[in-house]
XYZ file of C-alpha atoms in Angstrom:
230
model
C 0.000 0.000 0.000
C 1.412 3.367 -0.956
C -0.103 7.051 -0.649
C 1.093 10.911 -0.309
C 1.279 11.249 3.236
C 1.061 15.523 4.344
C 3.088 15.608 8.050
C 1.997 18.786 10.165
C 4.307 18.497 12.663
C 6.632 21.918 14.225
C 9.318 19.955 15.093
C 11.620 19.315 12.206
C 13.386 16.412 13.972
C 10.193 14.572 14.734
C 9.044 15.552 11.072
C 11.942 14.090 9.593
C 12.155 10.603 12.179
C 7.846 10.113 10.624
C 9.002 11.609 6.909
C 11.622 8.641 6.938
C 9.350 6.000 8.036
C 7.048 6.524 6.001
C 9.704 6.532 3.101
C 11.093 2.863 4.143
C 7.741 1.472 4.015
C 7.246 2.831 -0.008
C 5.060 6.026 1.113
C 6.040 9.529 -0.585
C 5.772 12.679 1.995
C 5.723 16.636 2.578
C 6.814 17.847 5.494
C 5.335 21.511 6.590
C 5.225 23.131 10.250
C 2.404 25.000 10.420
C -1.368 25.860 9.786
C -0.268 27.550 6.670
C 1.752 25.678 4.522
C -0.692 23.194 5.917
C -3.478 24.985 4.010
C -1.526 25.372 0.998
C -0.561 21.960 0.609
C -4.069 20.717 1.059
C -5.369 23.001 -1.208
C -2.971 22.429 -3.955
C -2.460 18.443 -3.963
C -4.628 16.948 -1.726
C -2.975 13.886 0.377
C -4.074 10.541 0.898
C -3.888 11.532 4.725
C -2.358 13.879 7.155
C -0.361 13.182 10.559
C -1.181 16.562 12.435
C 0.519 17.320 15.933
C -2.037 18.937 18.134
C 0.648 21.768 19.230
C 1.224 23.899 16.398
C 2.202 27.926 16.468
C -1.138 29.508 15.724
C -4.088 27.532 14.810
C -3.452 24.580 16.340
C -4.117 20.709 15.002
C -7.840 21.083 16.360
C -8.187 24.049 14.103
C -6.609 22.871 11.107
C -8.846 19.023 11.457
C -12.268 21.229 11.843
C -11.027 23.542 8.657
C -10.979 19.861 6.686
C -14.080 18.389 7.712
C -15.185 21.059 6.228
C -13.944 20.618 3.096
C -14.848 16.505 2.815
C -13.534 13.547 4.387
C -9.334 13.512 4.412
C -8.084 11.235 6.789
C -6.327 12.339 10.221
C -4.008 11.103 12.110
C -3.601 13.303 15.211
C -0.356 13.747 17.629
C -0.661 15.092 20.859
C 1.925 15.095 24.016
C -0.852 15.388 26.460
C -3.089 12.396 26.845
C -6.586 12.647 28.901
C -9.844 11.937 28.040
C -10.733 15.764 27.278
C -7.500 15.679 25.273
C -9.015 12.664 23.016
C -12.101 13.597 22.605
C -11.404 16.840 21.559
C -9.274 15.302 18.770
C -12.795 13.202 18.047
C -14.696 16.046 18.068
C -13.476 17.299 15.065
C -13.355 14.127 13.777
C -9.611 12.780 13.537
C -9.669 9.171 12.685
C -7.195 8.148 14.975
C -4.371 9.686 17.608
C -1.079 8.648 19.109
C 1.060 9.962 22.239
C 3.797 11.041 22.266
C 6.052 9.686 22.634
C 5.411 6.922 20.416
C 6.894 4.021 17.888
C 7.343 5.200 14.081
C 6.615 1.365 13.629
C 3.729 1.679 15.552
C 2.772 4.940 13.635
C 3.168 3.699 10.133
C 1.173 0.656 10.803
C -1.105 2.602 12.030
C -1.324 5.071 9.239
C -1.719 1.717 7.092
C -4.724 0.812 8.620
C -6.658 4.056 8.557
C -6.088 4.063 4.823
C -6.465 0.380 4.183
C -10.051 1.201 6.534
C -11.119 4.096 4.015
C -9.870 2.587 0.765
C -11.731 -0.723 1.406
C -14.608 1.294 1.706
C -14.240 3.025 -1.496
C -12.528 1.358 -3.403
C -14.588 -2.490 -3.050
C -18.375 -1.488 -3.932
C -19.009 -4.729 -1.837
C -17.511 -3.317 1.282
C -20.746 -0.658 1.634
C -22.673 -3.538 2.160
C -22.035 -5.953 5.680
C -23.868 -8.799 6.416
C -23.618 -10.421 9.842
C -26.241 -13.261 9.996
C -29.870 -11.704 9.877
C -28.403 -8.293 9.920
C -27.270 -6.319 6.595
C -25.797 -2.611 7.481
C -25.626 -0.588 4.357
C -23.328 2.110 5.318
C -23.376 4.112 1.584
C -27.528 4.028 2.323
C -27.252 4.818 5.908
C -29.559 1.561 6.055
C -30.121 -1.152 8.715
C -32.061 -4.031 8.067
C -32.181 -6.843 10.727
C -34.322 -10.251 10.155
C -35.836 -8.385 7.154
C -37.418 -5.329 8.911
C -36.066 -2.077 8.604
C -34.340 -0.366 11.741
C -34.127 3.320 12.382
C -30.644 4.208 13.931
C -29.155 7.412 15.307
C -25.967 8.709 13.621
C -23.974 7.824 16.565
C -25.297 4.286 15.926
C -25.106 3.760 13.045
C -21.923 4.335 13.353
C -21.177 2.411 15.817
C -23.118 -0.905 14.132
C -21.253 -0.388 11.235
C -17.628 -0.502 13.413
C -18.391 -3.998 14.805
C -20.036 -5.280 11.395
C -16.680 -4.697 9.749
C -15.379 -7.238 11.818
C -18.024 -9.875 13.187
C -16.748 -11.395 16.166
C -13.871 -8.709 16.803
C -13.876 -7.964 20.320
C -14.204 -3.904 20.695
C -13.061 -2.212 23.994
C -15.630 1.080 24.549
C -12.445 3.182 23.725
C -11.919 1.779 20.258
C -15.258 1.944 19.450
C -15.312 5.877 20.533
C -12.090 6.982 18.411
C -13.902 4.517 15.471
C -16.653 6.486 15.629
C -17.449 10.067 15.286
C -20.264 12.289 16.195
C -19.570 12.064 20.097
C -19.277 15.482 21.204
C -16.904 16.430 24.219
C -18.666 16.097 26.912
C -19.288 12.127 25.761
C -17.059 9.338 27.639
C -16.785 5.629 27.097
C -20.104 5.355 29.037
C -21.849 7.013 26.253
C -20.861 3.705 24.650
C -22.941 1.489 26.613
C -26.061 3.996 26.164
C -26.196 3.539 22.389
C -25.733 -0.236 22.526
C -27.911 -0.752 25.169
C -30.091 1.176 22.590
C -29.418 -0.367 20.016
C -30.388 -4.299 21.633
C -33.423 -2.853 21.814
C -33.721 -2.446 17.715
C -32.301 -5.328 16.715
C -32.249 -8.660 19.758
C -34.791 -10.578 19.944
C -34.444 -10.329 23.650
C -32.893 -7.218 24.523
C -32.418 -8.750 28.218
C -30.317 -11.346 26.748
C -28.758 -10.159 23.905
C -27.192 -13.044 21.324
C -25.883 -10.674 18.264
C -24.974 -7.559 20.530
C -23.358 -9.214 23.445
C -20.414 -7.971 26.261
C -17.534 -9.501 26.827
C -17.120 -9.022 30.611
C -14.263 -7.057 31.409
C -13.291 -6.555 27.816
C -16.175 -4.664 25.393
C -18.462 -5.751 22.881
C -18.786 -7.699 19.980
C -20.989 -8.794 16.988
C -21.778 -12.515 16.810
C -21.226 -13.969 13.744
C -24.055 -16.055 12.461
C -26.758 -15.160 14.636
């Protein structure tokens, strides 16, 4: 897999360390250090995806990932030194795809960067990959659509979203933080409880038994996961 990769990063060391990472692994790569060039670049030859440090002179990371949700659907890959909860979800809030702390792996950051793009391309590129089917339940993510044992089910964004995470990968165990930076739409004030709200919800639309949930069901200790073949 190969891509233009746009690194928004002020610290030309660290710029340089993730530039030549990338390189090894057969990705090409600009290098800027602020909101600026950021812009520029963007505008002029849009990239595949952009690694964005959170702590930039003048508009920060936050303010350059709201500028390009507003222009479509670029991938992000945010940076931050500071990790809390407030910290994340602010980065989710404007909808970043993913984050790392710092400090952090350039293995761990490439293969992550890999995954995000393998994630979006699948989604584009396969017109089979808009449609998941997980037993009785077909999730339609280009339509928005859920349809479970042949009945339609009306979903909230949030999930939606959150459905569609899971049906990706029937039987993939989810911890309620992966399943919050997989999904956007939660606003700040929103924790990993907010989780357990929508799929508590969501049993309700689509078990047979919401009590005892057989498609939706917690792994104790863990998360959730979609049964496969139920």
């Amino acid at each position: 897999m190969s891509g233009h990769i746009l690194i928004v990063e002020d610290d030309p060391k660290q710029a340089e360390l993730i530039r030549i990472s990338l390189a090894s692994e057969g990705y090409s790569a600009t290098v800027v250090h602020d909101a600026p060039a950021a812009f520029r670049c963007i505008e002029e030859s849009p990239p595949d995806l952009v690694v964005l440090d959170v702590m930039l002179p003048g508009t920060d990371g936050l303010g350059i990932c709201r500028w390009l949700r507003g222009r479509g659907d670029t991938p992000v890959l945010m940076l931050t030194a500071r990790f809390s909860e407030d910290d994340v979800l602010a980065g989710l809030d404007v909808g970043a795809d993913d984050y790392m702390t710092k400090p952090y792996s350039p293995r761990e950051l490439v293969a992550r960067i890999r995954t995000v793009l393998r994630r979006v391309r699948g989604s584009a590129a396969d017109p089979n990959a808009a449609v998941l089917r997980v037993g009785g339940l077909l999730v339609d993510r280009a339509k928005h659509l859920v349809i479970c044992d042949r009945r339609p089910v009306a979903c909230t964004p949030d999930e939606f979203a959150l459905l569609a995470v899971m049906a990706a990968a029937p039987g993939q165990v989810f911890t309620r933080a992966q399943l919050l930076r997989h999904t956007r739409g939660f606003n700040r004030a929103s924790t990993e409880r907010a989780v357990d709200v929508h799929v508590m919800n969501l049993r309700r639309k689509i078990e047979p038994d919401p009590a005892k949930p057989v498609r939706l069901v917690t792994v104790y200790g863990v998360g959730y996961k979609l049964v496969e073949n139920c």
